[in-house]
mmCIF file of C-alpha atoms in Angstrom:
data_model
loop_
_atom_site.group_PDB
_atom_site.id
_atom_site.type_symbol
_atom_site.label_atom_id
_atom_site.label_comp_id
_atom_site.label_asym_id
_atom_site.label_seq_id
_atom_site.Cartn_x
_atom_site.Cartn_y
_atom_site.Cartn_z
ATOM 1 C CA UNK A 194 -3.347 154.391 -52.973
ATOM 2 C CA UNK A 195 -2.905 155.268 -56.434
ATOM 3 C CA UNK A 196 -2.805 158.828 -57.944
ATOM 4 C CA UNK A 197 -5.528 157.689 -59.847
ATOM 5 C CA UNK A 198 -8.004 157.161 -57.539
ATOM 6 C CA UNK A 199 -6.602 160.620 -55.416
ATOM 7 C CA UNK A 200 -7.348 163.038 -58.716
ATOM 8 C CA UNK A 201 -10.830 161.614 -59.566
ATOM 9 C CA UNK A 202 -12.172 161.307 -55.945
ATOM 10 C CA UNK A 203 -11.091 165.034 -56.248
ATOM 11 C CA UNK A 204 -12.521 165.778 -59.194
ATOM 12 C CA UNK A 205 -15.848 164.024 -58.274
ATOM 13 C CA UNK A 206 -15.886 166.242 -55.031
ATOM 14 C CA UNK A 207 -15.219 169.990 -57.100
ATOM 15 C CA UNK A 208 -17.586 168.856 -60.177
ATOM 16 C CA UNK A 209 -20.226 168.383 -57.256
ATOM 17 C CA UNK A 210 -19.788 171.687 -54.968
ATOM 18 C CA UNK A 211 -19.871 173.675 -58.334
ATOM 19 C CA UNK A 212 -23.019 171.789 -59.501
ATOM 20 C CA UNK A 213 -24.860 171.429 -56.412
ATOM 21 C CA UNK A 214 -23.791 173.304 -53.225
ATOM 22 C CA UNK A 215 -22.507 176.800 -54.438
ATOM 23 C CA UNK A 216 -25.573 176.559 -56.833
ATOM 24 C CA UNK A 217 -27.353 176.965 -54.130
ATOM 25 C CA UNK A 218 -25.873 178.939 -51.816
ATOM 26 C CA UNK A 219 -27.567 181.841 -50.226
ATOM 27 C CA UNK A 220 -30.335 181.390 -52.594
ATOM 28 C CA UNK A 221 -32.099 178.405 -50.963
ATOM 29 C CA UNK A 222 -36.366 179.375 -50.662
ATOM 30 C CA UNK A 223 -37.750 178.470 -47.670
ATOM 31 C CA UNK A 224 -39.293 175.202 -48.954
ATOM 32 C CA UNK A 225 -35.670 173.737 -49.997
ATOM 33 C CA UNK A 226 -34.833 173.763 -46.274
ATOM 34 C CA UNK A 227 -36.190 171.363 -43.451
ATOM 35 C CA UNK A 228 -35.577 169.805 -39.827
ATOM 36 C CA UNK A 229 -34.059 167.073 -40.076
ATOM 37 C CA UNK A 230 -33.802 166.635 -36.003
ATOM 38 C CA UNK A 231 -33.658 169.244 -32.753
ATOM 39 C CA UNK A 232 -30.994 171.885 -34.290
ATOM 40 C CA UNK A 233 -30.002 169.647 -37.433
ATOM 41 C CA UNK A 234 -31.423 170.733 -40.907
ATOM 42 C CA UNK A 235 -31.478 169.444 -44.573
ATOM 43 C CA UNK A 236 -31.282 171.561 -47.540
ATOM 44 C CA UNK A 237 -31.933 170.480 -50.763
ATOM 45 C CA UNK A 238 -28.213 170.685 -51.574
ATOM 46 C CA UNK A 239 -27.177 168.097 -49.288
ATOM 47 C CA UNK A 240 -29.140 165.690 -51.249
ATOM 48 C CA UNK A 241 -28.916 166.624 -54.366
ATOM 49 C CA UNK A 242 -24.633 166.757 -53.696
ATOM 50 C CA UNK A 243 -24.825 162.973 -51.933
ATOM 51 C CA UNK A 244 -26.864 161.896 -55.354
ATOM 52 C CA UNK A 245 -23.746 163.047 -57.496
ATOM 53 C CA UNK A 246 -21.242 161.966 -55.191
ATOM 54 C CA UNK A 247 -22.705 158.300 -54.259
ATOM 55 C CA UNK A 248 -23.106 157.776 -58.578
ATOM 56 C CA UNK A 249 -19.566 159.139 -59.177
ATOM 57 C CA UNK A 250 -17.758 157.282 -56.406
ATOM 58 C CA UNK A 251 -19.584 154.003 -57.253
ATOM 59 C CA UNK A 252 -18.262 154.698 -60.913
ATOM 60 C CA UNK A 253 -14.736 154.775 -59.665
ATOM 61 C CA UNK A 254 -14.608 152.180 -57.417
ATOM 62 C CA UNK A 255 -17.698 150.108 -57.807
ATOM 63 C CA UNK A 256 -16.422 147.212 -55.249
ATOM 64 C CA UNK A 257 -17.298 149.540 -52.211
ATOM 65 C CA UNK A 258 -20.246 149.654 -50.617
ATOM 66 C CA UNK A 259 -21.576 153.268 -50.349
ATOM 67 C CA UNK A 260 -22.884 154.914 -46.979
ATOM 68 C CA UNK A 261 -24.426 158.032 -47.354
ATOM 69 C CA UNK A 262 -24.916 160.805 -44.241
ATOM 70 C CA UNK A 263 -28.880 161.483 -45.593
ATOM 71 C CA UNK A 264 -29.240 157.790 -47.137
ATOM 72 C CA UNK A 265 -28.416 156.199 -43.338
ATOM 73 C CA UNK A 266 -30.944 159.035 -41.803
ATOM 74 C CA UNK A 267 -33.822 157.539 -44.335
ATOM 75 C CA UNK A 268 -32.382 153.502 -43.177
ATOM 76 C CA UNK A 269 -30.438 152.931 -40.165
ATOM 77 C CA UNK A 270 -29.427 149.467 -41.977
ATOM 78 C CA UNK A 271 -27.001 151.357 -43.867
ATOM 79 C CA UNK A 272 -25.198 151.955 -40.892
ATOM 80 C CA UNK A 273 -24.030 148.114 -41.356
ATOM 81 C CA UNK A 274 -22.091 148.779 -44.265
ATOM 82 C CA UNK A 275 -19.747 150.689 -42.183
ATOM 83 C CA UNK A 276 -17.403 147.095 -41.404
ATOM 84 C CA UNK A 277 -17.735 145.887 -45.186
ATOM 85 C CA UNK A 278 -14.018 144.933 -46.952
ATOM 86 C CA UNK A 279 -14.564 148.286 -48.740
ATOM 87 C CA UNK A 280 -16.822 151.730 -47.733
ATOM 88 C CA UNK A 281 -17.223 155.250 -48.897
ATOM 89 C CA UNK A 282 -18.351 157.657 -46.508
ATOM 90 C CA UNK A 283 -19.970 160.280 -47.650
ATOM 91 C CA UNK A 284 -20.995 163.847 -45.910
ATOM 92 C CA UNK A 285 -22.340 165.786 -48.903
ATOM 93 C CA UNK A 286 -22.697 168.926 -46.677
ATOM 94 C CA UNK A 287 -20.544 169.228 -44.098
ATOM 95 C CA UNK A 288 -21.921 172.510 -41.870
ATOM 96 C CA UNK A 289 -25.367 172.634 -43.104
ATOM 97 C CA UNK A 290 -26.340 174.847 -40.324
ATOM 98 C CA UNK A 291 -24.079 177.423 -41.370
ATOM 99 C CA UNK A 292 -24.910 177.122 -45.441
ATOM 100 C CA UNK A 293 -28.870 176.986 -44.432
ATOM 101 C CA UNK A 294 -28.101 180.561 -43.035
ATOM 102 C CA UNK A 295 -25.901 181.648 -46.177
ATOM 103 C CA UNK A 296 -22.518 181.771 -44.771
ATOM 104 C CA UNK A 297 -19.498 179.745 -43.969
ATOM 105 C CA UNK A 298 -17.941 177.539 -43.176
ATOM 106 C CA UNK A 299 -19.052 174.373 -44.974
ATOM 107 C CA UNK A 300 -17.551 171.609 -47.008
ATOM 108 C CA UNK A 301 -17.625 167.867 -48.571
ATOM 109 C CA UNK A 302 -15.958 165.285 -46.958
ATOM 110 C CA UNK A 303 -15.173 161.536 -48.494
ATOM 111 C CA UNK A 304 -14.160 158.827 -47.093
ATOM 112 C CA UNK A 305 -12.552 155.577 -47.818
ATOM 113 C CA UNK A 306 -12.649 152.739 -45.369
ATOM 114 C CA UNK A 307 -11.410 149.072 -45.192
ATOM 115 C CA UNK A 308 -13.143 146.557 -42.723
ATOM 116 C CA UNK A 309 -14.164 149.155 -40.309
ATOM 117 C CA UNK A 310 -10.571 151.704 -40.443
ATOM 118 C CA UNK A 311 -10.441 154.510 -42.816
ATOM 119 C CA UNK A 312 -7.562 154.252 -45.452
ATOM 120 C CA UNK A 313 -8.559 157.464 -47.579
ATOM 121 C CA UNK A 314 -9.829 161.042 -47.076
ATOM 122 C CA UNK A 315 -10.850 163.843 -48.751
ATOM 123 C CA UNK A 316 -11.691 167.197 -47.095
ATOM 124 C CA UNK A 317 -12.990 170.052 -49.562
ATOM 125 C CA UNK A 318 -13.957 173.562 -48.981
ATOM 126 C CA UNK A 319 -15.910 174.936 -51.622
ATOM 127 C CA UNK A 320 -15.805 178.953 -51.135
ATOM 128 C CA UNK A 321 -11.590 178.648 -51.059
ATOM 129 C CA UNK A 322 -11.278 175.806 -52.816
ATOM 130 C CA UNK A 323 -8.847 174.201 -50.379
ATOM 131 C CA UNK A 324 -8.874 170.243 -50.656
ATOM 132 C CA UNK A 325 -7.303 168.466 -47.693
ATOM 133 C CA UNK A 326 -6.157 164.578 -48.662
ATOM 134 C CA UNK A 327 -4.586 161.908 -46.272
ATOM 135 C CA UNK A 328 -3.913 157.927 -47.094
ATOM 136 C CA UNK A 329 -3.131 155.959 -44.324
ATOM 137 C CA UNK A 330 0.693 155.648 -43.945
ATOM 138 C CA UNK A 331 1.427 157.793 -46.706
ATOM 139 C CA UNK A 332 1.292 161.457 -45.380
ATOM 140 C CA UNK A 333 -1.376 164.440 -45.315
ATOM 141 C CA UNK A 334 -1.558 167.051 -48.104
ATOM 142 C CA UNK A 335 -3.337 170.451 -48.450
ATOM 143 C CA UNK A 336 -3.720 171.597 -52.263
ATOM 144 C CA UNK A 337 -0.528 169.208 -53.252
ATOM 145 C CA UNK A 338 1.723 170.060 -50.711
ATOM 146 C CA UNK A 339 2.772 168.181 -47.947
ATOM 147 C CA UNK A 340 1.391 168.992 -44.388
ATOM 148 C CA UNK A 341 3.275 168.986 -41.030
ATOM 149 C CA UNK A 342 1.070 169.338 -38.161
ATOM 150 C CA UNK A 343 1.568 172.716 -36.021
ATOM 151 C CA UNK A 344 0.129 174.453 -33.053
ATOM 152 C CA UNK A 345 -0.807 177.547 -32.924
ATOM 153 C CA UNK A 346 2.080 178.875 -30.742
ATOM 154 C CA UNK A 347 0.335 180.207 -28.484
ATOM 155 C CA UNK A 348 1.062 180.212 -24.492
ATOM 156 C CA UNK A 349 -2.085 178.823 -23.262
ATOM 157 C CA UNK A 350 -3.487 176.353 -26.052
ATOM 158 C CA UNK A 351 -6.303 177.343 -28.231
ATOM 159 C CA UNK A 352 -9.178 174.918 -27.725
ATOM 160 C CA UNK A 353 -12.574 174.286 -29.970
ATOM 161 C CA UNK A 354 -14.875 172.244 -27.280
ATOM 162 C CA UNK A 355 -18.122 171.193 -28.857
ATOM 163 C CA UNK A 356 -20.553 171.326 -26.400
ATOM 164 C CA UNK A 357 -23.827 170.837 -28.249
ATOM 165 C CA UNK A 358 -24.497 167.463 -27.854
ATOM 166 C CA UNK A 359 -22.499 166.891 -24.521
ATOM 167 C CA UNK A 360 -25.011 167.121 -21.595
ATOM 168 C CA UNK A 361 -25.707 169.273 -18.876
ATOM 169 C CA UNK A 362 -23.588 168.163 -16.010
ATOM 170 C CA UNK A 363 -20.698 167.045 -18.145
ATOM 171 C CA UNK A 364 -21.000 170.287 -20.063
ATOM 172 C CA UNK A 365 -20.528 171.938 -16.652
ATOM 173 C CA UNK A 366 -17.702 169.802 -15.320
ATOM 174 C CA UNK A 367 -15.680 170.645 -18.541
ATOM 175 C CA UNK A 368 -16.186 174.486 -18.476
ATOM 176 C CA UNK A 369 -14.374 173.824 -14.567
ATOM 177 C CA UNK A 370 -12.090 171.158 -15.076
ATOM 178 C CA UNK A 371 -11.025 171.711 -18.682
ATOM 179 C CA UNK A 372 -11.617 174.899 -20.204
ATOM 180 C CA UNK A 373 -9.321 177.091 -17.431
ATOM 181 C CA UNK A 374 -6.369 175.486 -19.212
ATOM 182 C CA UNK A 375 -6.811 176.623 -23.048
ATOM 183 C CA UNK A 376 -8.015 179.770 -24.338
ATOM 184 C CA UNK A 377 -11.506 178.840 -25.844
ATOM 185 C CA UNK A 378 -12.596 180.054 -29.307
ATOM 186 C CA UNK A 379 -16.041 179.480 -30.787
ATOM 187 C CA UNK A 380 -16.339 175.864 -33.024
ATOM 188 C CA UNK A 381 -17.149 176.392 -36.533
ATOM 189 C CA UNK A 382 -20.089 173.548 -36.351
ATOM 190 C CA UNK A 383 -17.902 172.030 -39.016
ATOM 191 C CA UNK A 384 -15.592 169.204 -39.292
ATOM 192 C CA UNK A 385 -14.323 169.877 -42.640
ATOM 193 C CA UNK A 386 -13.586 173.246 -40.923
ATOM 194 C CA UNK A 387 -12.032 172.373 -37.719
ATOM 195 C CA UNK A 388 -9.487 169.154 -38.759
ATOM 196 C CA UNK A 389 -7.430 172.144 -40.891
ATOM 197 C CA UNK A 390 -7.977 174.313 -38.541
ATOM 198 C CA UNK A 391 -6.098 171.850 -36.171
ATOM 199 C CA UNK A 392 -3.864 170.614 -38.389
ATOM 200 C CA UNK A 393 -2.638 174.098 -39.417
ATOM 201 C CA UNK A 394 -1.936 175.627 -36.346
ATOM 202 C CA UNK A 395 -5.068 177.930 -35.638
ATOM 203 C CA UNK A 396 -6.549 175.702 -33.012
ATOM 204 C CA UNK A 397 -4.192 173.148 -31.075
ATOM 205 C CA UNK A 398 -7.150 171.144 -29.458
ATOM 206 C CA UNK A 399 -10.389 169.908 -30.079
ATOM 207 C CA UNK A 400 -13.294 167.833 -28.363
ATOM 208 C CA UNK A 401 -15.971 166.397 -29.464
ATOM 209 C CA UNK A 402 -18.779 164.292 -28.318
ATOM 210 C CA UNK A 403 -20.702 162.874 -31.052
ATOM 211 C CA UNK A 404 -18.461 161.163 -33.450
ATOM 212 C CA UNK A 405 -20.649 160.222 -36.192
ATOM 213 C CA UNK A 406 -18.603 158.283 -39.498
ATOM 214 C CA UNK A 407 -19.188 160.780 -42.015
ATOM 215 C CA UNK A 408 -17.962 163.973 -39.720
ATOM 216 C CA UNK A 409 -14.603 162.278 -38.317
ATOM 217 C CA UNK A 410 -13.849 159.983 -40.977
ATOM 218 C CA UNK A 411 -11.238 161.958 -43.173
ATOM 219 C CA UNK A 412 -10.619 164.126 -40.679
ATOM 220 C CA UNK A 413 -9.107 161.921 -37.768
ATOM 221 C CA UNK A 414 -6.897 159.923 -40.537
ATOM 222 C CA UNK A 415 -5.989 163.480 -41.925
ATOM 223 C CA UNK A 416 -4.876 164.602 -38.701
ATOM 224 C CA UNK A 417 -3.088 161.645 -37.807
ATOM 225 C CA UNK A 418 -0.810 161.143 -40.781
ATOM 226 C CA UNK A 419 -0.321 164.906 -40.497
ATOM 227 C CA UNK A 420 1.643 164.036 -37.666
ATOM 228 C CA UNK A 421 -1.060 165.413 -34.836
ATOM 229 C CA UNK A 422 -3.064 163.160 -33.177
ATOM 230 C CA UNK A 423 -6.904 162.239 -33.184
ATOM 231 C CA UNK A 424 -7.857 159.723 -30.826
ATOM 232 C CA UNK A 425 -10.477 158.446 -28.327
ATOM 233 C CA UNK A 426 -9.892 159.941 -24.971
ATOM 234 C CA UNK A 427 -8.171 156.389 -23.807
ATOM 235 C CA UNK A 428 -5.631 156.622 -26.353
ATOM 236 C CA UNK A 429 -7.534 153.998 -28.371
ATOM 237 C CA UNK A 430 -8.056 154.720 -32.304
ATOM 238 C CA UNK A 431 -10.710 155.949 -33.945
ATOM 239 C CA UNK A 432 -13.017 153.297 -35.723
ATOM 240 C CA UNK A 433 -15.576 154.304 -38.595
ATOM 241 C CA UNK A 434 -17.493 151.036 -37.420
ATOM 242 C CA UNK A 435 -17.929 151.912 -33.896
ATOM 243 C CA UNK A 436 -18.771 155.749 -34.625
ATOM 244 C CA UNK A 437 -21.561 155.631 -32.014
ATOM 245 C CA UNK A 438 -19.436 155.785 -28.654
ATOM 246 C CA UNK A 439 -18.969 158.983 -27.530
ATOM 247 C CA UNK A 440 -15.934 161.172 -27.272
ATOM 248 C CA UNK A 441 -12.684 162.338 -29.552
ATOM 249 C CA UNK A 442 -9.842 164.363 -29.108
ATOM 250 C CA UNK A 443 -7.668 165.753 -32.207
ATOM 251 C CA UNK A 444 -4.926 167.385 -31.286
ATOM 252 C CA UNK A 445 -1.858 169.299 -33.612
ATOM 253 C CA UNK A 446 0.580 167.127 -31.459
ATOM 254 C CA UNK A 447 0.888 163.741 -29.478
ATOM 255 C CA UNK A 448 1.629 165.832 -26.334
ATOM 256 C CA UNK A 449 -0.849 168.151 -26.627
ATOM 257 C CA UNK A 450 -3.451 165.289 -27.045
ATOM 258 C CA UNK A 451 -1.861 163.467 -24.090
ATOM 259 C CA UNK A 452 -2.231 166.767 -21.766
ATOM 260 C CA UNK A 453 -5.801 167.146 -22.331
ATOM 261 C CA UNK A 454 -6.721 163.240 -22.059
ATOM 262 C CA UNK A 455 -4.825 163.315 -18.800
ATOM 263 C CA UNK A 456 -6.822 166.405 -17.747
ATOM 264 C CA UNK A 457 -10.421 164.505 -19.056
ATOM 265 C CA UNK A 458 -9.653 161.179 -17.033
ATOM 266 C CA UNK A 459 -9.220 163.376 -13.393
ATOM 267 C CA UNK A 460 -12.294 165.367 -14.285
ATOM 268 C CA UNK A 461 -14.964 164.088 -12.030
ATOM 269 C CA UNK A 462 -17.772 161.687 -12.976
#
């Protein structure tokens, strides 16, 4: 991956927050917000940031298809694109729930995939200014510097478990199966958020349910070639082209992601 492609991707993704999401934020008028589904909004920023980004990425690498998180709302035959020889992914606000409401955390993340498996990510919090980058077999980096995985430390795990779209007998079976193991702290309804969070030792597990391209993306490859792991439950990798199945586990370490996918396949039915 060249340096290149690393420092405009980058670029692209600062040039939009500044001109598009913290232009906006906490001063969005009621009109400038909608549902988008059952607890999922849209602000204007998200679509005014995926404009910028899909113009400026197809600039840079004009080759790659493009595949938008609000463009593949509007047409699910965008979805496709996700197995092309060459894919962005795009979430132009990561967190929207929390910016609709005026307050952290939220973030971009981009995404560049190759016949279905992501070789690039991006990860970029606007309010700190903290950009996250990974590139398959060549290391994870937080503001230039080279990232090691760590956990937290702590005695009993720390564990985010998203439970909002998991439903209500599973939900239950993991509060008595799962959670008495880890010390459970709230989820920041964030991806951008929770992969560094992971990956830099404040939470040592996560779970999700829904795995959708544009959330896990950069965030599973980031975690992985941090040296933690992000995985489906089986052990099997993470696919941007089959981002509809259910169910992902990062983890800051290999063993930590094997003790809780050995805990999820005794958990009953």
């Amino acid at each position: 991956m060249s340096r290149s492609l690393d420092d405009a991707v980058a670029a692209l993704m600062r040039d939009t927050a500044e001109k598009t999401l913290l232009k906006h934020y906490q001063r969005l008028a009621i009109e400038e917000v909608s549902n988008k589904a059952v607890d999922d909004v849209v602000t204007i920023a998200d679509t005014e940031s995926e404009i910028m980004l899909a113009e400026g990425l197809a600039r840079i690498l004009p080759e790659a298809a493009i595949v938008g998180e609000e463009a593949a709302h509007a047409d699910l035959a965008i979805f496709d694109r996700l197995s092309d020889k060459l894919c962005w992914i795009i979430d132009p606000l990561d967190g929207t729930n929390n910016y609709a409401v005026g307050k952290p955390p939220f973030g971009i993340l981009v995404a560049l995939a190759q016949g279905g498996e992501t070789v690039a990510g991006w990860i970029y919090d606007p309010l700190s200014g903290r950009l996250c980058t990974a590139h398959r077999g060549q290391g994870a980096w937080v503001n230039g510097e080279k990232l090691t995985a760590r956990g937290s430390g702590n005695d009993t795990p720390i564990a985010a478990i998203s439970l909002v779209f998991v439903d209500k007998s599973k939900r239950a079976s993991l509060m008595e199966h799962i959670a008495p193991h880890y010390t459970l702290v709230d989820i920041p309804r964030c991806a951008a958020e929770q992969y560094p969070r992971i990956a830099l030792g404040q939470n040592d597990v996560s779970l999700f349910e829904k795995t959708l391209a544009w959330d896990h993306a950069a965030g599973v490859l980031f975690l992985n070639e941090a040296g933690g792991k992000a995985a489906r439950p089986d052990g099997s990798p993470y696919r941007v082209d089959r981002h509809l199945e259910p169910g992902l586990i990062g983890a800051a370490s290999p063993r930590l992601f094997d003790e809780l996918a050995e805990r999820l396949s005794r958990m009953p039915a």
